[in-house]
Amino acid sequence: MSIRNSAFSAAMIALIVLLAFVPLVTNGYQLSLAINIMSYMVLATAWTLFSGPTRYVSLATVAFFGIGAYTVAVLGEELSWPLVLAIAFSIGFALSLIVGLSTLRLSGVYFVIFTFGLAELVRQLVTWYEVNVTRTLGRYIFIDVTHAQIYWQLLALAVIVFISGWLIQRSKLGLALRVIGDDEAVARHVGINTTLAKVVLFAFSASFMTLAGAIMAPRWTYIDPAIAFNPVVSFQVLIMALLGGVHRLYGPVFGVIPLVILFEVLLAKFPNHFSIMVGIAFLLIVYAIPRGIVGLVEGMQFSLHKAKGAKA
Amino acid sequence: MLTEPLLSGITLGGIYALIAMGLTLQYGVARIMNLSYGESLVAACFAALWLFTAVSVNPLIGLLVIVPLAALINWLIYQVLLMPLVRRAPSRDALEVDSILATFGLLFVAQGLMFAIFGGNYFSYNFLSIPVQIFGATISASRLLALAFAVIIGLALYIGLTRTRAGTAIRAVAVDPVSALLVAIDVRATTAFAYALGGALVAAGGVLVSMFLTFNASLGVVFTMKALIVVIMGGVGNLLGCLVAGMILGLTETFVATYVDPGLTLAATYIIFILVLLLRPQGLFGARRS
Amino acid sequence: MNAPLLSVSGLTRRFGGLVAVDGVTLEVRAGEIVGLLGPNGSGKTTVLNLISGALKADAGSVQLRGRALEKLPAFKIAREGVARTFQLVRVLGSMTCKENVIAGLAFGAKSRWGTEAEQAAHELLVRVGLAARGNVMTSELTYIDQKRLELARALAMQPQLLLLDEWLAGLNPNELRNGIELVRSLRAEGRTILMVEHVMDAIRSLCDRCYVMNAGRKIAEGTPKDVLADPEVIRAYLGDADA
């Protein structure tokens, strides 16, 4: 390991320790904001983990997030917390395998369409189940957990997502995904099982989202399908990832922080026009900075580098 | 006993086919995977509702106003919003991804606008909801009328696309835009026209649906989803495929709603979708991709 | 007489009403360079696509050392030992040259990874004449260098059979000479190659045997000299003299 690598690792560890102290120095409102940021950090990074290299746009983030939340609502008081998380993870994993296996061997459009309606489908199924079987639409979540504990769990999950992403990037799977993103025909002809690679990665990405939903669930004391499967969440995650830049694992960080704060402000000031504002913000990003902030900065560095090279 | 769900399944299927024809034009010709498609439909529902309740214009007359207006709006959306994406896209695939993102944004803007104006409540109005007896089954006159109009509009479209010069140009662009250019077809204008025509069709579908369906501002996603599934099932760009797939979807939904549970219609739609993906991803009438 | 490395029999593929490949039968023995010729649209590239698994055949069989390939997906065929280049050169645009070659090294039957792969990638780049360009992005390469890189990626898979689809097309005379030398040096290594080609100089100097296709059918086979003198081949390329 080189000196630069060890210095980088030390800096990362220092950053994580520093972030762990956030609940001790913030007031309730700030902590709540920090929880939001951390939650979207996990979601947007998990989204990028799959959609960044493969360029398959997933619109189903909230389907998995909501499943995580519902798992807690149903089982949270009956089983121990680690077991609940393990179950949430498994459900997310199983559902994403079904989605992946039915769509990812085909071209990307089928995947987009499938994920586009998935949250709505799950929402309607949960609603149907609650109305017909349990006969109550909403559920109360009484789990003894402080906001600081929620924050710490999300921080730990974020660290796990980043480390997984980093390990995948350095692995053969990571290279396989980059080849697929560049040219799927070439990928198949160099011996990559493209469907398997995509399905595995999608399943991991979706399971992390499910875990985020499970950890966040106790923050609401009451959930119903409309709250847990709110499509705006999928949309926000997509915007954040795109604003940050999806071709680098750390890209979404630069989208999550400004946008969580912006959305917080918008929601407070324009509660009835929130969706319009978010839509416009999204369109601006798609048109003005298609490669995200990270892509923009790298592009500037690149042209600077070129200009210097030309002078020399 | 069976005729009643059969009849309402056919009316629903006819409307689905009409709605999907618009999407197959937008996707098949302009290569825009329009995720805000259902919002156009819901907007047309609200427009028909407003015309009917505020100025007491009947929805069939309303068609004459709403459909051209929808065509104009969609034409503008294509020229102003989507044209920059078409220009910057290096390939058809890249355009597909960009258009998915842009129209996803548009979906939230449109939905937000309707929500701001009409709120989240469900709406419906009474127009010709007179029971009619056919083959021993009872069905409302508005449903039958909607079906009749869907058939007329669908037929007109089919004839227009196969028998006229403009229709031939549209089909040529759908098959191969580069070659179309070589035979002096104005590809950009034709594409914009096809996109606008698709918008007009979905608006017509919206007006017809509003005569018998209860709707609200967030119903668009479900309609987009159904239209997409019908298009995929029928084979992209295939009008006859739209008709058959629309019927399959309409009948399945009605039978599931009648004999199983109305809350499970979307689940039934999804099961059909998965079956199509597993068995015939190129669509019922689509040719195998080379 | 040893068994052929590749034997293709009755290969057929339709696109709608068009029969692009119609009952084609051919063989490639180990160590041979075999040319696949024919006018544009005669189905040559489709044959390569059917062998490599990019397309599925409607009928017929493809065997590599007696193992049936025609039902396998492309990635398994690649792992069985078939590597290819593409008619329209396909390099991986977001990667460096070295990463492109590693993509060929990492997923084959004898997967190589890590420092071993780095080393092998460097050797392959030297092999095709791109020694100095390992860390250059593929987007900065010239056309001939992209073709070299594509060849290095295919060689990285240590293929038993290499499929070249008009690998020598579009090169200037100087580049063409270098290209022909490179392919010839592959033969010296004992590689087996099936190449679709239009460049007659290359066919004459490289191919042991040729197959000629027209309108989806095989119309001739033999040494380059013989097939190029065959009246039916001449008619396929030039049309009937009295038409």
Short mmCIF file of C-alpha atoms in Angstrom, two decimals, chain A residues 55 169-195 302 306, chain C residues 52-54 74-75 78-79 82-84 86 90-95 99 102-104 106-108 111-113 140 153 157:
data_model
loop_
_atom_site.label_atom_id
_atom_site.label_comp_id
_atom_site.label_asym_id
_atom_site.label_seq_id
_atom_site.Cartn_x
_atom_site.Cartn_y
_atom_site.Cartn_z
CA ARG A 55 -26.71 3.18 -17.26
CA GLN A 169 -15.16 -1.25 -8.42
CA ARG A 170 -11.84 -2.94 -7.84
CA SER A 171 -13.22 -6.40 -8.52
CA LYS A 172 -13.82 -8.24 -11.75
CA LEU A 173 -17.53 -7.53 -11.28
CA GLY A 174 -16.75 -3.82 -11.33
CA LEU A 175 -14.82 -4.10 -14.58
CA ALA A 176 -17.57 -6.28 -16.04
CA LEU A 177 -20.11 -3.56 -15.26
CA ARG A 178 -18.01 -0.85 -16.86
CA VAL A 179 -17.66 -2.98 -19.98
CA ILE A 180 -21.43 -3.53 -20.00
CA GLY A 181 -22.01 0.22 -19.59
CA ASP A 182 -19.73 0.94 -22.54
CA ASP A 183 -20.86 -1.78 -24.91
CA GLU A 184 -22.99 -4.74 -23.94
CA ALA A 185 -22.25 -6.67 -27.15
CA VAL A 186 -18.52 -6.46 -26.47
CA ALA A 187 -19.15 -7.51 -22.89
CA ARG A 188 -20.86 -10.71 -23.99
CA HIS A 189 -18.12 -11.45 -26.50
CA VAL A 190 -15.32 -11.22 -23.98
CA GLY A 191 -17.09 -13.82 -21.88
CA ILE A 192 -19.08 -11.72 -19.38
CA ASN A 193 -22.36 -13.18 -18.17
CA THR A 194 -24.02 -9.80 -18.51
CA THR A 195 -27.38 -10.76 -17.04
CA PHE A 302 -9.62 18.21 -18.39
CA LYS A 306 -5.52 20.38 -22.38
CA SER C 52 -19.95 -16.01 -32.01
CA GLY C 53 -23.48 -16.16 -30.63
CA ALA C 54 -24.39 -12.52 -31.33
CA ALA C 74 -22.45 -15.47 -26.56
CA PHE C 75 -20.55 -15.25 -23.28
CA ALA C 78 -16.44 -16.72 -25.79
CA ARG C 79 -15.36 -18.87 -22.83
CA VAL C 82 -14.03 -18.03 -29.76
CA ALA C 83 -12.92 -14.38 -29.86
CA ARG C 84 -13.85 -11.78 -32.43
CA PHE C 86 -16.33 -6.24 -35.10
CA ARG C 90 -15.92 -1.43 -31.01
CA VAL C 91 -13.50 -0.26 -28.36
CA LEU C 92 -14.68 0.55 -24.85
CA GLY C 93 -14.88 4.33 -24.89
CA SER C 94 -14.68 5.17 -21.20
CA MET C 95 -11.52 3.16 -20.59
CA GLU C 99 -8.22 -1.60 -19.38
CA ILE C 102 -7.76 -6.45 -19.36
CA ALA C 103 -11.46 -6.72 -20.23
CA GLY C 104 -10.38 -9.45 -22.64
CA ALA C 106 -10.40 -11.20 -17.08
CA PHE C 107 -13.47 -13.13 -18.19
CA GLY C 108 -12.24 -15.86 -20.49
CA SER C 111 -9.15 -15.72 -16.39
CA ARG C 112 -6.26 -13.44 -15.46
CA TRP C 113 -6.53 -10.61 -12.97
CA GLU C 140 -7.85 9.49 -28.45
CA ARG C 153 -8.51 -7.53 -26.66
CA MET C 157 -8.86 -14.23 -24.51
#
